């Protein structure tokens, strides 16, 4: 799959951008604060409808402009599609697929898949559990539309349930919870089961990728589930186990006024050589583990969709030593379309000669000479 053309207007500091891309390697280079990550962000939004920077859509509109437009031509499984996303300060967000408006924006996710590598990925290892849940949720949302809809439903029910718990603290009418708990258990089990299944696959893939990047190190991932033990495999067992656990914590939940168990409390344990990387890993080990997770994500998407996702590598080369940089380049060669950013062309000296190179300066992109001429 790939993105053949990107055409944006008023996207952050990029007032106009209209370029075709190479189906393999695209290099974006330029000084700091010129607009490289902004271009990566626009491509990411085409895949997921949302920014990875977790900002409101309005922030994407160029200062002083009223609207932003991101248009792209994409190809997936040999089918060409046009995606157009517009946000305006007054009229919100509109998405068009092949010129037809999409009512449920979630339906647009997965038309093209993207995997982003960025320095902030370290948070998946170092940060709190929400970062790790986000990693797995975004991956599942990109590859399984039913998961996205289950997650939206779960979040709605969780909010209601938390409001009710606060209400019950005053009224003591615990029977109010019953109808909500049925749905709460149902969606919780759907989500945890899918996360667990996905992570078992990711675990194997990440282990393999990590072995290639970091000899002698064994990377392992495990889903830490608050509602059932991983051994209880089927949905029915999961629901029974969860309902029983909920009964045991009911009084505590009422006292605290929020839900103490469920997919919103789960975590992912990441170990290197059986030692928890979050607490005991070196900076370099954490960085490599984060890259291995992203490589595994790309492999997972390939296994589901039969095509590699578009790889967006924002500013990660500057963080890697020569050996790891070379290993990573070697591993990426077979992957599909790649966008990679950096501050100088020298960072990409070893990369494929067929790259299309863009020089980014003050929000404008100029096509630069070929890599082979820059060596
Ligand atoms: N809504 C907006 N309107 C106009 N400019 C914006 C907007 N949002 C961000 N910018 C500006 O865009 C500029 C480029 O940001 P970007 O993150 O793309 O830089 P970069 O080239 O990736 O730099 P670095 O090498 O430091 O990562 C920044 O100076 C930022 O202030
Ligand atoms: Mg940047």
CSV table of C-alpha atoms in Angstrom, one decimal, residues 30 36 46 51 57 70 72-73 79 107-108 158 174 181 189 197 203 234 239 241 258 262 265 279 299-300 333 374:
chain,number,residue,atom,x,y,z
A,30,UNK,CA,15.9,20.3,6.7
A,36,UNK,CA,9.2,17.9,8.4
A,46,UNK,CA,-4.8,10.2,6.2
A,51,UNK,CA,-3.0,13.3,14.9
A,57,UNK,CA,-8.1,19.2,15.2
A,70,UNK,CA,-5.5,17.3,3.5
A,72,UNK,CA,-4.4,12.2,-0.7
A,73,UNK,CA,-4.4,9.5,-3.4
A,79,UNK,CA,-7.3,-0.3,-5.4
A,107,UNK,CA,-15.2,4.1,8.9
A,108,UNK,CA,-12.3,5.9,7.3
A,158,UNK,CA,-17.3,3.3,31.3
A,174,UNK,CA,-26.6,-0.4,43.8
A,181,UNK,CA,-22.6,-4.0,34.3
A,189,UNK,CA,-14.2,-9.1,27.6
A,197,UNK,CA,-4.7,-12.4,21.0
A,203,UNK,CA,5.2,-11.0,21.1
A,234,UNK,CA,-12.9,-18.1,26.1
A,239,UNK,CA,-17.4,-12.8,31.6
A,241,UNK,CA,-14.6,-14.3,36.1
A,258,UNK,CA,-14.8,5.1,39.6
A,262,UNK,CA,-11.4,-3.3,33.2
A,265,UNK,CA,-6.6,-0.4,33.9
A,279,UNK,CA,12.4,-0.3,35.5
A,299,UNK,CA,4.7,-7.2,10.5
A,300,UNK,CA,1.3,-7.6,12.2
A,333,UNK,CA,14.8,-2.5,2.7
A,374,UNK,CA,24.9,13.3,-2.6
